[in-house]
Coordinates of C-alpha atoms in Angstrom, one line a residue:
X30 CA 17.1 5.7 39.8
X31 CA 20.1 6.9 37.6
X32 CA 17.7 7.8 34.7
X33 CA 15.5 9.6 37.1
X34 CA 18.7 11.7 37.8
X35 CA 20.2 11.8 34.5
X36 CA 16.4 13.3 33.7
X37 CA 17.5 16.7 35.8
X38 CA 20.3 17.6 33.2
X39 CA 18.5 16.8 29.4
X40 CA 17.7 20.6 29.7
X41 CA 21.4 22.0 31.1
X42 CA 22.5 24.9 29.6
X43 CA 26.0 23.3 28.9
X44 CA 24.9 21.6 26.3
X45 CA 28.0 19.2 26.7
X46 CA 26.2 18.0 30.1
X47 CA 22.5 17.3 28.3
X48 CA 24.1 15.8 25.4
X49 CA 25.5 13.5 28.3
X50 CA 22.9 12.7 29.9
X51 CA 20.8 12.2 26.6
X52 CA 22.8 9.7 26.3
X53 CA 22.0 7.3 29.4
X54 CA 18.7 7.4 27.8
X55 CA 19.9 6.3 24.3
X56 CA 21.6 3.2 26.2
X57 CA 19.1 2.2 28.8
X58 CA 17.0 -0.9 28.4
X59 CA 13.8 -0.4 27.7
X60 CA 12.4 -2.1 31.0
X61 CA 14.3 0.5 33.2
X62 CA 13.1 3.1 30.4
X63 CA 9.6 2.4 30.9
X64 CA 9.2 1.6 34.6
X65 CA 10.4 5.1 35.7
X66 CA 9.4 7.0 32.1
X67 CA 5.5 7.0 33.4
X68 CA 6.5 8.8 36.8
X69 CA 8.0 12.1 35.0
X70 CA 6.4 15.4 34.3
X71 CA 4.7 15.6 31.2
X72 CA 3.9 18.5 31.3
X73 CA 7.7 19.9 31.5
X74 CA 8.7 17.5 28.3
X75 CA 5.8 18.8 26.2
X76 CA 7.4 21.9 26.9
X77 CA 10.4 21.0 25.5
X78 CA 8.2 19.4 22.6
X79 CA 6.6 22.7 21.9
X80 CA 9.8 24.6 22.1
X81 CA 11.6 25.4 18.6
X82 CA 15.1 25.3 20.1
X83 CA 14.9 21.9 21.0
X84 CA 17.5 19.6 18.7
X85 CA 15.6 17.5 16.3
X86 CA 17.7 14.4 17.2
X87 CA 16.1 14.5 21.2
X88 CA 12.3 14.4 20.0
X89 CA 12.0 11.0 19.4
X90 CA 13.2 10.1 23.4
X91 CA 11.1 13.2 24.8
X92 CA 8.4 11.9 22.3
X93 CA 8.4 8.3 23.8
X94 CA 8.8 9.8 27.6
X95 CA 5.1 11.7 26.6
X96 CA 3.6 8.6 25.7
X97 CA 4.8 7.0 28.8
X98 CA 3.6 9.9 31.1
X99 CA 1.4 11.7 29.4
X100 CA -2.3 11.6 29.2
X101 CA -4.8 11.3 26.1
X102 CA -4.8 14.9 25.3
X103 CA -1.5 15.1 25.0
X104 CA -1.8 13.1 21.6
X105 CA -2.7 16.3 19.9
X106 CA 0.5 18.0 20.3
X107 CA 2.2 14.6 19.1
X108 CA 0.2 14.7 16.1
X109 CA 1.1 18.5 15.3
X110 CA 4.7 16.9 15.6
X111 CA 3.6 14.0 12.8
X112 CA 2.1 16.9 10.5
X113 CA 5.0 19.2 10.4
X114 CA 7.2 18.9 7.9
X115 CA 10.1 20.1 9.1
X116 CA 12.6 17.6 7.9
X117 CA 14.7 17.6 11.1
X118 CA 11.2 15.5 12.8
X119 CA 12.2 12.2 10.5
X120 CA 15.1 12.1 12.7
X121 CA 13.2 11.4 15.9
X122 CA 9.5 10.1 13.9
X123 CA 9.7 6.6 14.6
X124 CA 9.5 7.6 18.6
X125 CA 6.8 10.3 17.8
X126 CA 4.6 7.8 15.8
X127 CA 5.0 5.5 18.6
X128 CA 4.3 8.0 21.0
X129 CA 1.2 8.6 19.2
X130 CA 0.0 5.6 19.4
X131 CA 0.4 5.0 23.2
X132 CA -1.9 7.8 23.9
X133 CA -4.5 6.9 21.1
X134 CA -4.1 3.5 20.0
X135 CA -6.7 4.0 17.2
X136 CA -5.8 7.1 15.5
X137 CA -2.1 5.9 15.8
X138 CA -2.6 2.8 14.3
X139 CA -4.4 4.5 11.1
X140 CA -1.4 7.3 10.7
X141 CA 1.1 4.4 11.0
X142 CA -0.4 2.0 8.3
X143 CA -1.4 4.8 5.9
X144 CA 2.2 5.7 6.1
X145 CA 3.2 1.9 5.5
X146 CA 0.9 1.9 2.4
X147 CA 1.9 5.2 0.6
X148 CA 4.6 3.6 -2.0
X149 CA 4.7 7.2 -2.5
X150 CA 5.7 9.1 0.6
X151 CA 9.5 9.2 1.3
X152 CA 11.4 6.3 2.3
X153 CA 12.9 7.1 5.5
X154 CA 8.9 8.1 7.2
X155 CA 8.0 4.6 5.5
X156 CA 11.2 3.0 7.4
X157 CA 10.4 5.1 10.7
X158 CA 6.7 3.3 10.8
X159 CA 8.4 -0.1 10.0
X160 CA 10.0 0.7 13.1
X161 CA 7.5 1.9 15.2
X162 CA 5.9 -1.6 14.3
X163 CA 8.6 -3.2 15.3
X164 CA 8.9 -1.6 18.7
X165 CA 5.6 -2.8 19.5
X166 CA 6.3 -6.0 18.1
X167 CA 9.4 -6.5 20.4
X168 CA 8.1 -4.8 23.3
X169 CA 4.7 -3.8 23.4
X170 CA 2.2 -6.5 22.7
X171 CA 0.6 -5.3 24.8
X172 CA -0.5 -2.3 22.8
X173 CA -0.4 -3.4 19.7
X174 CA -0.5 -7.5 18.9
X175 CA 1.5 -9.6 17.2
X176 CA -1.2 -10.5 14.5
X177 CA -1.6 -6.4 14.3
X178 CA 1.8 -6.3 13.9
X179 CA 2.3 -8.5 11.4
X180 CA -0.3 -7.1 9.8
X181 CA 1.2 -3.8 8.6
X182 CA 4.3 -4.6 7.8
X183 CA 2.5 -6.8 5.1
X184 CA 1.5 -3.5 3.7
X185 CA 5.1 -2.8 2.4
X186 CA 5.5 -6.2 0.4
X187 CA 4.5 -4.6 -2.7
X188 CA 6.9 -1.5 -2.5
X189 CA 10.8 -3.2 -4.0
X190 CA 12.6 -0.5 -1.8
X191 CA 11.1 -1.7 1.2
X192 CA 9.8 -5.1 0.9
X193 CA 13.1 -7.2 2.0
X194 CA 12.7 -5.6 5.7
X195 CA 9.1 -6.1 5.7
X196 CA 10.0 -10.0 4.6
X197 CA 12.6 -10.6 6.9
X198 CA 11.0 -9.4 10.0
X199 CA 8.0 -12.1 9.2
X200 CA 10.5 -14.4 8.8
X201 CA 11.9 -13.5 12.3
X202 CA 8.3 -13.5 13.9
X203 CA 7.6 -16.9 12.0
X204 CA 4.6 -15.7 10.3
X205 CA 3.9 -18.4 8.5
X206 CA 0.3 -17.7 8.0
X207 CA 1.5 -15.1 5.2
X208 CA 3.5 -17.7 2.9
X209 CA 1.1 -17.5 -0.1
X210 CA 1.6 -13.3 0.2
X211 CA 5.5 -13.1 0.6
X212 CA 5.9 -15.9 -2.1
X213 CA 3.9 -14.0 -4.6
X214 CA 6.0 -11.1 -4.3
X215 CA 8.4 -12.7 -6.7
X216 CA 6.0 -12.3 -9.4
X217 CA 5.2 -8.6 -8.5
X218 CA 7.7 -5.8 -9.6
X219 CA 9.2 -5.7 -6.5
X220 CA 10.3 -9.0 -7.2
X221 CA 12.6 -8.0 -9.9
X222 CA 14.7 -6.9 -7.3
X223 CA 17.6 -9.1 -6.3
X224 CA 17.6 -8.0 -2.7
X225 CA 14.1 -8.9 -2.4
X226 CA 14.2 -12.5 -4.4
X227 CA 16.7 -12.9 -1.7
X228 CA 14.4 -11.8 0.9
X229 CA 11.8 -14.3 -0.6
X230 CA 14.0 -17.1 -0.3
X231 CA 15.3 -16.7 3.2
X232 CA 11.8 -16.9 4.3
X233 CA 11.2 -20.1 1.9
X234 CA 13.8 -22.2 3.5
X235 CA 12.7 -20.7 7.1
X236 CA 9.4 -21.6 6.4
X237 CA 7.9 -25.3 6.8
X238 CA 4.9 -24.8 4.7
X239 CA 4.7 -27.2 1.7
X240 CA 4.5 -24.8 -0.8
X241 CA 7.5 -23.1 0.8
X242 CA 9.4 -26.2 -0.1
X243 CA 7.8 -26.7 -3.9
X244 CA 9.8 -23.4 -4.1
X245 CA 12.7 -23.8 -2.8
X246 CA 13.0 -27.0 -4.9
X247 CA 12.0 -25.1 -8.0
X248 CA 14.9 -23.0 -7.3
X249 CA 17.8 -25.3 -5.9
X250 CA 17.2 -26.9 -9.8
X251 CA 17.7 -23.5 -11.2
X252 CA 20.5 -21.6 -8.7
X253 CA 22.1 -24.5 -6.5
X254 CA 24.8 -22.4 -5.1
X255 CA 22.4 -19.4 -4.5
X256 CA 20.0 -21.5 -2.4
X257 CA 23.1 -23.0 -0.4
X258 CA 25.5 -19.8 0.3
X259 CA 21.3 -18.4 1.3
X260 CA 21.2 -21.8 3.7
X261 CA 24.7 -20.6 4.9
X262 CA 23.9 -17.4 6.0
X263 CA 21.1 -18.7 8.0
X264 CA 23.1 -21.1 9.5
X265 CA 25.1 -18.4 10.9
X266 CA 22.4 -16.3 11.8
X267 CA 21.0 -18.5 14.1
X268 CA 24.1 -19.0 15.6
X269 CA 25.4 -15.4 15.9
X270 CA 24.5 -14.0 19.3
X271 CA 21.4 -12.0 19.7
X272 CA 22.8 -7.8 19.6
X273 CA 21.3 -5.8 22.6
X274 CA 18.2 -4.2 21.0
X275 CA 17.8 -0.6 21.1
X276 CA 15.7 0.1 24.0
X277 CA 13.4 2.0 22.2
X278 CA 12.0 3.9 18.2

């Protein structure tokens, strides 16, 4: 009910009150975000969408509130959104991508692993589909499955500026089905990098696959303290509280 209200004033004039209430929506959970997202106008947030005033920061919420509300045609203007490329979308492209996808699960899922798979294309719109993924991941399995999931974040393993993210979050989701992919990423170029040997090894002592362990064997003979201040950090990991997750890309 308060986000219905808070809805009323993203458009004030005083731009002191829509940054306000903007702000209720960057701090709801996503369970109160969804259930009342799918009863607001679409057709007055595609306005705000189309219009060239809008701040670049807001896209991504008034993004995901289309895909909430909004019907299959509405995908079009969401994938004008993906094409431009006006620097200030990368802000909010994570939600658009999302967005996308809600309204055509298809055509979003091709956008968001052809992203994913271009080593090429600029870091931060490889990081916002990494985070679309993981929005679906978290909260959405509906949409999008945790084997699909899984899935195209394997896409990044082979890019060194990404791969440690890609690594961890299959170590998070337990996707030990992909041990003989993450491990040969040490031998790849991405595994000269230190972050991502790191990333390789986390998942190698998370992991109880044999050939996990003939790893981390291999390298407890060759780096004991690295392999135990690594067994540290996961010790305190799984004891740290879980953070509030943002409620949505």
């Amino acid at each position: 009910d308060r986000l219905n209200y808070f809805f009323g004033w993203l458009d004030d004039k005083d731009p002191e009150v829509s940054n306000d209430a903007y702000k209720e929506f960057a701090n709801a959970d996503y369970k109160d975000f969804q259930q009342m997202a799918a009863r607001l106008p679409a057709e007055k947030v595609a306005g705000w969408l189309k219009d060239p005033a809008t701040p670049g920061f807001r896209l991504g919420l008034y993004a995901s509130i289309l895909g909430h509300s909004g019907k299959a045609s509405d995908a079009a203007l969401l994938s004008s959104l993906l094409d431009n490329s006006d620097k200030r979308l990368t802000t909010g492209y994570d939600g658009i991508l999302a967005a996308y996808t809600m309204l055509d699960k298809p055509a979003g899922m091709k956008r968001i692993n052809t992203l994913l798979s271009d080593a090429k294309s600029d870091f931060l719109l490889r990081y916002a589909g990494l985070r679309a993924i993981r929005f679906f991941h978290d909260y959405r399995k509906d949409l999008v499955s945790a084997d699909e999931a899984a899935k195209s974040v394997s896409l990044l393993l082979s890019q060194g500026d990404i791969a440690d993210m890609a690594i961890e979050d299959l170590r998070r989701w337990k996707r030990w089905e992909m041990t003989g992919q993450v491990l040969a990423v040490r031998k790849s170029e991405a595994g000269k990098i230190s972050i991502v040997r790191r990333a390789v090894l986390r998942f190698a002592l998370s992991c109880p696959n044999q050939e996990a362990k003939v790893l981390v064997a291999q390298l407890r003979s060759e780096d004991k303290q690295g392999v135990e201040d690594a067994e540290e950090l996961l010790k305190l990991e799984e004891t740290r509280p879980a953070s509030a997750a943002p409620p949505k890309p």
